[in-house]
Amino acid sequence: MVWAPGVARAARKIAIAAALGGGGLTALGVTAYALLILESLMARRVIGLPHGMDGPPSDGVYGEFAGEPLTMVMLGDSTSVGLGASDAATTPAVLIANGLAAVAERPVRLCVLGKSGAPSAELGEQVDQALRLNPDVAVVFVGANDVVTQTPPATAVRHLVKAVRRLCDAGAEVVVGTCPDLGTVRPIAQPLRWVTRRWSRQLAAAQTVAVVDAGGRTVAFADLLGPEFDTNPGEMFGPDRFHPSDRGYAQAAYAVLPSVCTALGLWPEPRPGRGEGLQPIYLAAATAAEESGTEVSATRVAGQATGPHGRWVTLFRRRPGPMLKDA
């Protein structure tokens, strides 16, 4: 199903509402919002209550290299802490840290500050902690709990924007993994699955617009795990059928790793392929929300950051590297 034009319009409305301080319901409307509340309660009874648990302890220094360590912080929700991962080595934060160390040939000091169950509204406290560490790069996985808790999208985006700006102003590079497509979660039945899928993608597109404008870059999770989740749900989902398995986390981590390395100047920007490259922000955000593993970052055209249709950005379809095959 192709929703790109509608997603672009919704992203624009949500981003504007966030900038103006409004709450604003998603473009799904009040009726769908009420349906989401009712059926999410039913889905929660099936899924259980994973909130309040932590992922495996994973703070530490990674990479057996000489030199001053790079400092990486991981912020966000339960996916940022690797809830459900079998051990620390299979959490997304450690996978990214090890990959970053290998590319940089420097050790990476990792501090995971995310919290299971955290919506975007809780990013402020995590940023407070992160800034005390003077991070070189901050990776943020957030958005799913904003959908699950029915947080108005503009409100969620406003909290995310504030977090990204504070980190960027402190000199950190910021990479945000946008809201995943909750329509892939099996315990969620129709019509809620359709509602959450559309809501998730509208929020992801709005996150992209806001994060890029604030100085960060995004990687779309969308249905990053969708095809494999559909065919191998037992392999890609963890025991609660809501959070990813080790393999699912690896898929997400290796989609984000190239963007982290590029943000730090360790890899060159890739050459645009067909359908990639320079685009207006709202079109790129809508495209990314539909296509998993897609990175969006700011650029300039003839020295100008904006054009007739908004900020200029580059869009690249990142693909997990060969490391995933061995994961």
mmCIF file of C-alpha atoms in Angstrom:
data_model
loop_
_atom_site.group_PDB
_atom_site.id
_atom_site.type_symbol
_atom_site.label_atom_id
_atom_site.label_comp_id
_atom_site.label_asym_id
_atom_site.label_seq_id
_atom_site.Cartn_x
_atom_site.Cartn_y
_atom_site.Cartn_z
ATOM 1 C CA MET A 1 0.000 0.000 0.000
ATOM 2 C CA VAL A 2 1.418 3.408 -1.018
ATOM 3 C CA TRP A 3 0.578 6.267 1.328
ATOM 4 C CA ALA A 4 3.427 8.660 0.506
ATOM 5 C CA PRO A 5 1.358 11.752 -0.541
ATOM 6 C CA GLY A 6 -0.933 11.445 2.482
ATOM 7 C CA VAL A 7 2.001 10.748 4.787
ATOM 8 C CA ALA A 8 3.796 13.844 3.463
ATOM 9 C CA ARG A 9 0.776 16.041 4.156
ATOM 10 C CA ALA A 10 0.344 14.571 7.628
ATOM 11 C CA ALA A 11 4.050 15.025 8.395
ATOM 12 C CA ARG A 12 3.849 18.667 7.406
ATOM 13 C CA LYS A 13 0.796 19.277 9.605
ATOM 14 C CA ILE A 14 2.307 17.494 12.585
ATOM 15 C CA ALA A 15 5.653 19.277 12.225
ATOM 16 C CA ILE A 16 3.941 22.666 11.989
ATOM 17 C CA ALA A 17 1.766 21.868 15.007
ATOM 18 C CA ALA A 18 4.860 20.832 16.956
ATOM 19 C CA ALA A 19 6.645 24.062 16.044
ATOM 20 C CA LEU A 20 3.639 26.150 17.059
ATOM 21 C CA GLY A 21 3.179 24.313 20.330
ATOM 22 C CA GLY A 22 -0.105 22.594 19.506
ATOM 23 C CA GLY A 23 -0.978 19.046 20.458
ATOM 24 C CA GLY A 24 -2.981 18.100 17.444
ATOM 25 C CA LEU A 25 -4.441 14.695 16.708
ATOM 26 C CA THR A 26 -2.941 12.715 13.900
ATOM 27 C CA ALA A 27 -4.634 12.976 10.516
ATOM 28 C CA LEU A 28 -6.380 9.721 11.349
ATOM 29 C CA GLY A 29 -8.980 11.780 13.190
ATOM 30 C CA VAL A 30 -10.910 11.544 16.422
ATOM 31 C CA THR A 31 -12.862 8.396 15.535
ATOM 32 C CA ALA A 32 -9.733 6.404 14.722
ATOM 33 C CA TYR A 33 -8.077 7.794 17.826
ATOM 34 C CA ALA A 34 -10.911 6.468 20.005
ATOM 35 C CA LEU A 35 -10.672 3.112 18.251
ATOM 36 C CA LEU A 36 -6.949 3.014 18.926
ATOM 37 C CA ILE A 37 -7.499 3.614 22.640
ATOM 38 C CA LEU A 38 -10.092 0.857 22.905
ATOM 39 C CA GLU A 39 -8.281 -1.792 20.935
ATOM 40 C CA SER A 40 -4.824 -0.969 22.295
ATOM 41 C CA LEU A 41 -6.125 -1.971 25.720
ATOM 42 C CA MET A 42 -7.115 -5.324 24.229
ATOM 43 C CA ALA A 43 -3.737 -5.689 22.523
ATOM 44 C CA ARG A 44 -1.902 -4.830 25.736
ATOM 45 C CA ARG A 45 -3.645 -7.714 27.514
ATOM 46 C CA VAL A 46 -2.380 -10.063 24.813
ATOM 47 C CA ILE A 47 1.147 -8.638 24.686
ATOM 48 C CA GLY A 48 1.572 -8.262 28.430
ATOM 49 C CA LEU A 49 3.352 -5.502 30.285
ATOM 50 C CA PRO A 50 7.066 -5.526 29.414
ATOM 51 C CA HIS A 51 7.603 -1.975 30.681
ATOM 52 C CA GLY A 52 9.677 -1.529 33.787
ATOM 53 C CA MET A 53 12.244 -4.161 32.811
ATOM 54 C CA ASP A 54 15.753 -3.371 31.674
ATOM 55 C CA GLY A 55 17.873 -4.754 28.900
ATOM 56 C CA PRO A 56 21.186 -6.501 29.618
ATOM 57 C CA PRO A 57 23.773 -4.147 31.238
ATOM 58 C CA SER A 58 25.884 -2.892 28.359
ATOM 59 C CA ASP A 59 27.788 0.229 29.460
ATOM 60 C CA GLY A 60 31.515 -0.048 28.881
ATOM 61 C CA VAL A 61 34.379 0.491 26.459
ATOM 62 C CA TYR A 62 34.300 -1.479 23.214
ATOM 63 C CA GLY A 63 36.995 -2.130 20.644
ATOM 64 C CA GLU A 64 40.558 -3.200 21.387
ATOM 65 C CA PHE A 65 42.239 -0.175 19.867
ATOM 66 C CA ALA A 66 44.640 2.477 21.121
ATOM 67 C CA GLY A 67 43.726 6.131 21.395
ATOM 68 C CA GLU A 68 41.153 8.302 23.071
ATOM 69 C CA PRO A 69 37.731 6.641 23.056
ATOM 70 C CA LEU A 70 34.821 8.082 21.156
ATOM 71 C CA THR A 71 31.840 8.573 23.441
ATOM 72 C CA MET A 72 28.489 7.236 22.292
ATOM 73 C CA VAL A 73 25.220 7.538 24.191
ATOM 74 C CA MET A 74 22.087 5.543 23.458
ATOM 75 C CA LEU A 75 18.773 7.195 24.294
ATOM 76 C CA GLY A 76 15.146 6.275 23.919
ATOM 77 C CA ASP A 77 12.814 3.426 24.774
ATOM 78 C CA SER A 78 13.017 -0.330 25.327
ATOM 79 C CA THR A 79 14.520 -0.932 21.886
ATOM 80 C CA SER A 80 17.418 1.361 22.782
ATOM 81 C CA VAL A 81 18.263 -0.787 25.812
ATOM 82 C CA GLY A 82 17.720 -4.043 23.950
ATOM 83 C CA LEU A 83 14.838 -5.323 26.052
ATOM 84 C CA GLY A 84 14.509 -9.037 25.328
ATOM 85 C CA ALA A 85 18.053 -9.463 23.968
ATOM 86 C CA SER A 86 19.794 -12.609 25.146
ATOM 87 C CA ASP A 87 22.893 -10.753 26.390
ATOM 88 C CA ALA A 88 24.689 -7.412 26.127
ATOM 89 C CA ALA A 89 26.552 -8.382 22.962
ATOM 90 C CA THR A 90 23.277 -8.674 21.038
ATOM 91 C CA THR A 91 21.779 -5.325 22.072
ATOM 92 C CA PRO A 92 21.652 -2.664 19.349
ATOM 93 C CA ALA A 93 23.811 -0.264 21.376
ATOM 94 C CA VAL A 94 26.683 -2.740 21.698
ATOM 95 C CA LEU A 95 26.382 -3.844 18.073
ATOM 96 C CA ILE A 96 26.629 -0.223 16.938
ATOM 97 C CA ALA A 97 29.475 0.537 19.372
ATOM 98 C CA ASN A 98 31.512 -2.454 18.204
ATOM 99 C CA GLY A 99 30.897 -1.575 14.565
ATOM 100 C CA LEU A 100 31.830 2.064 15.163
ATOM 101 C CA ALA A 101 35.048 1.042 16.932
ATOM 102 C CA ALA A 102 36.021 -1.202 14.017
ATOM 103 C CA VAL A 103 35.459 1.572 11.459
ATOM 104 C CA ALA A 104 37.120 4.310 13.523
ATOM 105 C CA GLU A 105 39.899 2.021 14.758
ATOM 106 C CA ARG A 106 39.389 3.655 18.123
ATOM 107 C CA PRO A 107 37.711 2.406 21.292
ATOM 108 C CA VAL A 108 34.134 3.504 21.913
ATOM 109 C CA ARG A 109 32.873 4.364 25.365
ATOM 110 C CA LEU A 110 29.189 3.433 25.466
ATOM 111 C CA CYS A 111 26.597 4.663 27.927
ATOM 112 C CA VAL A 112 23.019 3.459 27.530
ATOM 113 C CA LEU A 113 20.594 5.973 29.010
ATOM 114 C CA GLY A 114 17.367 4.758 27.435
ATOM 115 C CA LYS A 115 14.525 3.389 29.516
ATOM 116 C CA SER A 116 11.964 0.713 28.825
ATOM 117 C CA GLY A 117 8.544 2.229 28.281
ATOM 118 C CA ALA A 118 9.874 5.745 27.685
ATOM 119 C CA PRO A 119 7.912 8.010 25.320
ATOM 120 C CA SER A 120 9.489 11.064 23.717
ATOM 121 C CA ALA A 121 8.430 13.168 26.711
ATOM 122 C CA GLU A 122 11.072 11.412 28.823
ATOM 123 C CA LEU A 123 13.965 12.226 26.513
ATOM 124 C CA GLY A 124 14.715 15.447 28.410
ATOM 125 C CA GLU A 125 15.942 13.596 31.503
ATOM 126 C CA GLN A 126 18.038 11.275 29.359
ATOM 127 C CA VAL A 127 19.609 14.241 27.562
ATOM 128 C CA ASP A 128 20.451 15.817 30.929
ATOM 129 C CA GLN A 129 22.520 12.725 31.733
ATOM 130 C CA ALA A 130 24.003 12.515 28.250
ATOM 131 C CA LEU A 131 25.290 16.073 28.225
ATOM 132 C CA ARG A 132 27.360 15.412 31.332
ATOM 133 C CA LEU A 133 29.321 12.854 29.260
ATOM 134 C CA ASN A 134 30.183 15.219 26.370
ATOM 135 C CA PRO A 135 29.166 12.625 23.743
ATOM 136 C CA ASP A 136 30.576 12.539 20.247
ATOM 137 C CA VAL A 137 27.443 10.849 18.963
ATOM 138 C CA ALA A 138 23.973 10.190 20.314
ATOM 139 C CA VAL A 139 21.734 7.463 18.900
ATOM 140 C CA VAL A 140 18.025 7.707 19.679
ATOM 141 C CA PHE A 141 15.398 4.992 19.188
ATOM 142 C CA VAL A 142 11.973 6.403 20.077
ATOM 143 C CA GLY A 143 8.378 6.630 18.935
ATOM 144 C CA ALA A 144 6.678 3.284 19.550
ATOM 145 C CA ASN A 145 5.541 4.234 23.054
ATOM 146 C CA ASP A 146 4.120 7.500 21.757
ATOM 147 C CA VAL A 147 1.813 5.435 19.556
ATOM 148 C CA VAL A 148 1.016 2.859 22.246
ATOM 149 C CA THR A 149 0.191 5.575 24.796
ATOM 150 C CA GLN A 150 -1.739 7.650 22.224
ATOM 151 C CA THR A 151 0.471 10.699 22.695
ATOM 152 C CA PRO A 152 -0.575 13.403 20.206
ATOM 153 C CA PRO A 153 2.039 13.258 17.432
ATOM 154 C CA ALA A 154 2.851 16.962 17.565
ATOM 155 C CA THR A 155 3.512 16.685 21.291
ATOM 156 C CA ALA A 156 5.828 13.714 20.781
ATOM 157 C CA VAL A 157 7.693 15.470 17.986
ATOM 158 C CA ARG A 158 8.115 18.633 20.029
ATOM 159 C CA HIS A 159 9.874 16.691 22.805
ATOM 160 C CA LEU A 160 12.102 14.940 20.277
ATOM 161 C CA VAL A 161 13.071 18.216 18.601
ATOM 162 C CA LYS A 162 14.082 19.745 21.917
ATOM 163 C CA ALA A 163 16.249 16.729 22.734
ATOM 164 C CA VAL A 164 17.971 16.750 19.333
ATOM 165 C CA ARG A 165 18.674 20.477 19.447
ATOM 166 C CA ARG A 166 20.197 20.277 22.906
ATOM 167 C CA LEU A 167 22.496 17.457 21.826
ATOM 168 C CA CYS A 168 23.496 19.188 18.591
ATOM 169 C CA ASP A 169 24.118 22.478 20.374
ATOM 170 C CA ALA A 170 26.494 20.599 22.692
ATOM 171 C CA GLY A 171 28.501 19.392 19.689
ATOM 172 C CA ALA A 172 27.176 15.836 19.415
ATOM 173 C CA GLU A 173 26.187 14.183 16.164
ATOM 174 C CA VAL A 174 22.642 12.820 16.427
ATOM 175 C CA VAL A 175 21.130 9.848 14.598
ATOM 176 C CA VAL A 176 17.485 8.988 15.253
ATOM 177 C CA GLY A 177 15.876 5.666 14.427
ATOM 178 C CA THR A 178 12.316 6.768 13.730
ATOM 179 C CA CYS A 179 9.102 5.136 14.921
ATOM 180 C CA PRO A 180 8.844 1.539 13.709
ATOM 181 C CA ASP A 181 5.781 0.210 11.968
ATOM 182 C CA LEU A 182 3.704 -1.249 14.776
ATOM 183 C CA GLY A 183 1.485 -2.867 12.175
ATOM 184 C CA THR A 184 3.994 -5.732 12.120
ATOM 185 C CA VAL A 185 3.183 -6.694 15.718
ATOM 186 C CA ARG A 186 1.197 -9.942 15.519
ATOM 187 C CA PRO A 187 -0.866 -9.615 18.761
ATOM 188 C CA ILE A 188 -2.388 -6.412 17.355
ATOM 189 C CA ALA A 189 -5.446 -7.407 15.324
ATOM 190 C CA GLN A 190 -7.324 -5.577 12.597
ATOM 191 C CA PRO A 191 -8.532 -2.892 12.385
ATOM 192 C CA LEU A 192 -6.087 -1.692 15.047
ATOM 193 C CA ARG A 193 -3.145 -3.030 13.037
ATOM 194 C CA TRP A 194 -4.082 -0.805 10.107
ATOM 195 C CA VAL A 195 -4.590 2.186 12.395
ATOM 196 C CA THR A 196 -1.258 1.708 14.177
ATOM 197 C CA ARG A 197 0.547 1.200 10.866
ATOM 198 C CA ARG A 198 -0.701 4.474 9.484
ATOM 199 C CA TRP A 199 -0.172 6.330 12.759
ATOM 200 C CA SER A 200 3.368 4.918 13.066
ATOM 201 C CA ARG A 201 4.343 6.043 9.591
ATOM 202 C CA GLN A 202 2.868 9.499 9.945
ATOM 203 C CA LEU A 203 4.774 9.951 13.193
ATOM 204 C CA ALA A 204 7.986 8.647 11.604
ATOM 205 C CA ALA A 205 7.669 11.121 8.731
ATOM 206 C CA ALA A 206 7.055 14.010 11.131
ATOM 207 C CA GLN A 207 10.037 12.892 13.236
ATOM 208 C CA THR A 208 12.199 12.997 10.116
ATOM 209 C CA VAL A 209 11.159 16.534 9.237
ATOM 210 C CA ALA A 210 11.752 17.766 12.781
ATOM 211 C CA VAL A 211 15.033 15.948 13.451
ATOM 212 C CA VAL A 212 16.677 17.079 10.221
ATOM 213 C CA ASP A 213 15.539 20.649 10.827
ATOM 214 C CA ALA A 214 17.056 20.455 14.335
ATOM 215 C CA GLY A 215 20.447 19.332 13.011
ATOM 216 C CA GLY A 216 20.308 15.548 13.212
ATOM 217 C CA ARG A 217 19.775 12.787 10.678
ATOM 218 C CA THR A 218 17.285 9.957 10.673
ATOM 219 C CA VAL A 219 17.139 6.303 9.702
ATOM 220 C CA ALA A 220 13.666 4.959 9.015
ATOM 221 C CA PHE A 221 12.769 1.727 10.743
ATOM 222 C CA ALA A 222 9.335 1.585 9.076
ATOM 223 C CA ASP A 223 8.843 -2.115 8.350
ATOM 224 C CA LEU A 224 12.588 -2.754 8.521
ATOM 225 C CA LEU A 225 11.777 -6.140 9.952
ATOM 226 C CA GLY A 226 8.425 -6.427 8.243
ATOM 227 C CA PRO A 227 9.043 -9.005 5.494
ATOM 228 C CA GLU A 228 11.038 -11.261 7.788
ATOM 229 C CA PHE A 229 8.623 -10.637 10.665
ATOM 230 C CA ASP A 230 5.782 -11.755 8.428
ATOM 231 C CA THR A 231 7.523 -14.943 7.335
ATOM 232 C CA ASN A 232 9.522 -15.702 10.499
ATOM 233 C CA PRO A 233 7.736 -14.029 13.441
ATOM 234 C CA GLY A 234 9.173 -16.533 15.913
ATOM 235 C CA GLU A 235 12.716 -15.741 14.753
ATOM 236 C CA MET A 236 12.440 -11.956 14.516
ATOM 237 C CA PHE A 237 10.271 -11.273 17.590
ATOM 238 C CA GLY A 238 11.302 -11.910 21.188
ATOM 239 C CA PRO A 239 9.290 -13.976 23.673
ATOM 240 C CA ASP A 240 6.730 -11.219 24.314
ATOM 241 C CA ARG A 241 5.934 -11.009 20.559
ATOM 242 C CA PHE A 242 6.329 -7.228 20.769
ATOM 243 C CA HIS A 243 10.054 -6.561 21.056
ATOM 244 C CA PRO A 244 12.644 -7.754 18.524
ATOM 245 C CA SER A 245 14.718 -10.887 18.988
ATOM 246 C CA ASP A 246 18.520 -10.847 18.792
ATOM 247 C CA ARG A 247 18.282 -11.118 15.012
ATOM 248 C CA GLY A 248 15.712 -8.358 14.898
ATOM 249 C CA TYR A 249 17.959 -6.052 16.910
ATOM 250 C CA ALA A 250 20.887 -6.863 14.626
ATOM 251 C CA GLN A 251 18.812 -5.842 11.606
ATOM 252 C CA ALA A 252 18.059 -2.483 13.209
ATOM 253 C CA ALA A 253 21.618 -1.883 14.453
ATOM 254 C CA TYR A 254 23.267 -2.526 11.110
ATOM 255 C CA ALA A 255 20.814 -0.221 9.359
ATOM 256 C CA VAL A 256 21.835 2.604 11.727
ATOM 257 C CA LEU A 257 25.594 1.942 11.862
ATOM 258 C CA PRO A 258 26.464 3.454 8.431
ATOM 259 C CA SER A 259 24.652 6.662 9.336
ATOM 260 C CA VAL A 260 26.521 6.891 12.648
ATOM 261 C CA CYS A 261 29.850 6.447 10.864
ATOM 262 C CA THR A 262 28.942 8.987 8.181
ATOM 263 C CA ALA A 263 27.772 11.528 10.757
ATOM 264 C CA LEU A 264 31.195 11.313 12.427
ATOM 265 C CA GLY A 265 33.008 11.735 9.110
ATOM 266 C CA LEU A 266 34.353 8.177 9.135
ATOM 267 C CA TRP A 267 32.617 7.139 5.922
ATOM 268 C CA PRO A 268 31.964 9.255 2.838
ATOM 269 C CA GLU A 269 28.411 10.008 1.882
ATOM 270 C CA PRO A 270 27.250 7.304 -0.544
ATOM 271 C CA ARG A 271 26.590 8.080 -4.171
ATOM 272 C CA PRO A 272 22.888 8.476 -4.824
ATOM 273 C CA GLY A 273 21.207 5.586 -6.584
ATOM 274 C CA ARG A 274 18.008 5.556 -8.584
ATOM 275 C CA GLY A 275 15.281 7.458 -6.736
ATOM 276 C CA GLU A 276 17.781 8.744 -4.162
ATOM 277 C CA GLY A 277 19.707 11.966 -3.640
ATOM 278 C CA LEU A 278 18.425 15.533 -3.426
ATOM 279 C CA GLN A 279 14.781 15.956 -2.415
ATOM 280 C CA PRO A 280 12.534 18.430 -0.568
ATOM 281 C CA ILE A 281 12.174 17.460 3.087
ATOM 282 C CA TYR A 282 8.484 16.519 3.111
ATOM 283 C CA LEU A 283 8.779 14.230 0.102
ATOM 284 C CA ALA A 284 11.909 12.591 1.523
ATOM 285 C CA ALA A 285 10.258 12.131 4.920
ATOM 286 C CA ALA A 286 7.221 10.451 3.371
ATOM 287 C CA THR A 287 9.412 8.213 1.225
ATOM 288 C CA ALA A 288 11.545 7.223 4.208
ATOM 289 C CA ALA A 289 8.462 6.400 6.294
ATOM 290 C CA GLU A 290 7.491 3.871 3.627
ATOM 291 C CA GLU A 291 10.955 2.420 2.964
ATOM 292 C CA SER A 292 12.947 0.897 5.799
ATOM 293 C CA GLY A 293 16.634 1.584 6.220
ATOM 294 C CA THR A 294 16.381 4.980 4.502
ATOM 295 C CA GLU A 295 18.558 7.814 5.797
ATOM 296 C CA VAL A 296 17.578 11.468 5.520
ATOM 297 C CA SER A 297 20.051 14.271 6.249
ATOM 298 C CA ALA A 298 20.232 17.997 5.527
ATOM 299 C CA THR A 299 22.117 19.443 2.567
ATOM 300 C CA ARG A 300 22.423 22.680 0.592
ATOM 301 C CA VAL A 301 21.728 23.651 -3.008
ATOM 302 C CA ALA A 302 23.729 26.580 -4.371
ATOM 303 C CA GLY A 303 24.553 27.480 -0.791
ATOM 304 C CA GLN A 304 20.892 27.543 0.239
ATOM 305 C CA ALA A 305 19.463 25.246 2.936
ATOM 306 C CA THR A 306 15.860 25.699 1.766
ATOM 307 C CA GLY A 307 14.041 25.812 -1.540
ATOM 308 C CA PRO A 308 10.494 26.539 -2.717
ATOM 309 C CA HIS A 309 9.219 23.324 -1.085
ATOM 310 C CA GLY A 310 11.107 23.488 2.201
ATOM 311 C CA ARG A 311 14.500 22.333 3.429
ATOM 312 C CA TRP A 312 16.768 20.471 1.008
ATOM 313 C CA VAL A 313 17.831 17.009 2.115
ATOM 314 C CA THR A 314 19.553 13.954 0.724
ATOM 315 C CA LEU A 315 17.903 10.563 0.880
ATOM 316 C CA PHE A 316 19.858 7.305 0.807
ATOM 317 C CA ARG A 317 18.573 3.778 1.114
ATOM 318 C CA ARG A 318 20.923 2.239 3.619
ATOM 319 C CA ARG A 319 21.174 -1.524 3.572
ATOM 320 C CA PRO A 320 22.417 -3.771 6.399
ATOM 321 C CA GLY A 321 25.974 -4.886 5.702
ATOM 322 C CA PRO A 322 27.461 -8.361 5.462
ATOM 323 C CA MET A 323 27.892 -8.483 9.248
ATOM 324 C CA LEU A 324 24.166 -9.190 9.515
ATOM 325 C CA LYS A 325 24.562 -12.488 7.677
ATOM 326 C CA ASP A 326 26.741 -13.740 10.478
ATOM 327 C CA ALA A 327 24.551 -12.342 13.249
#
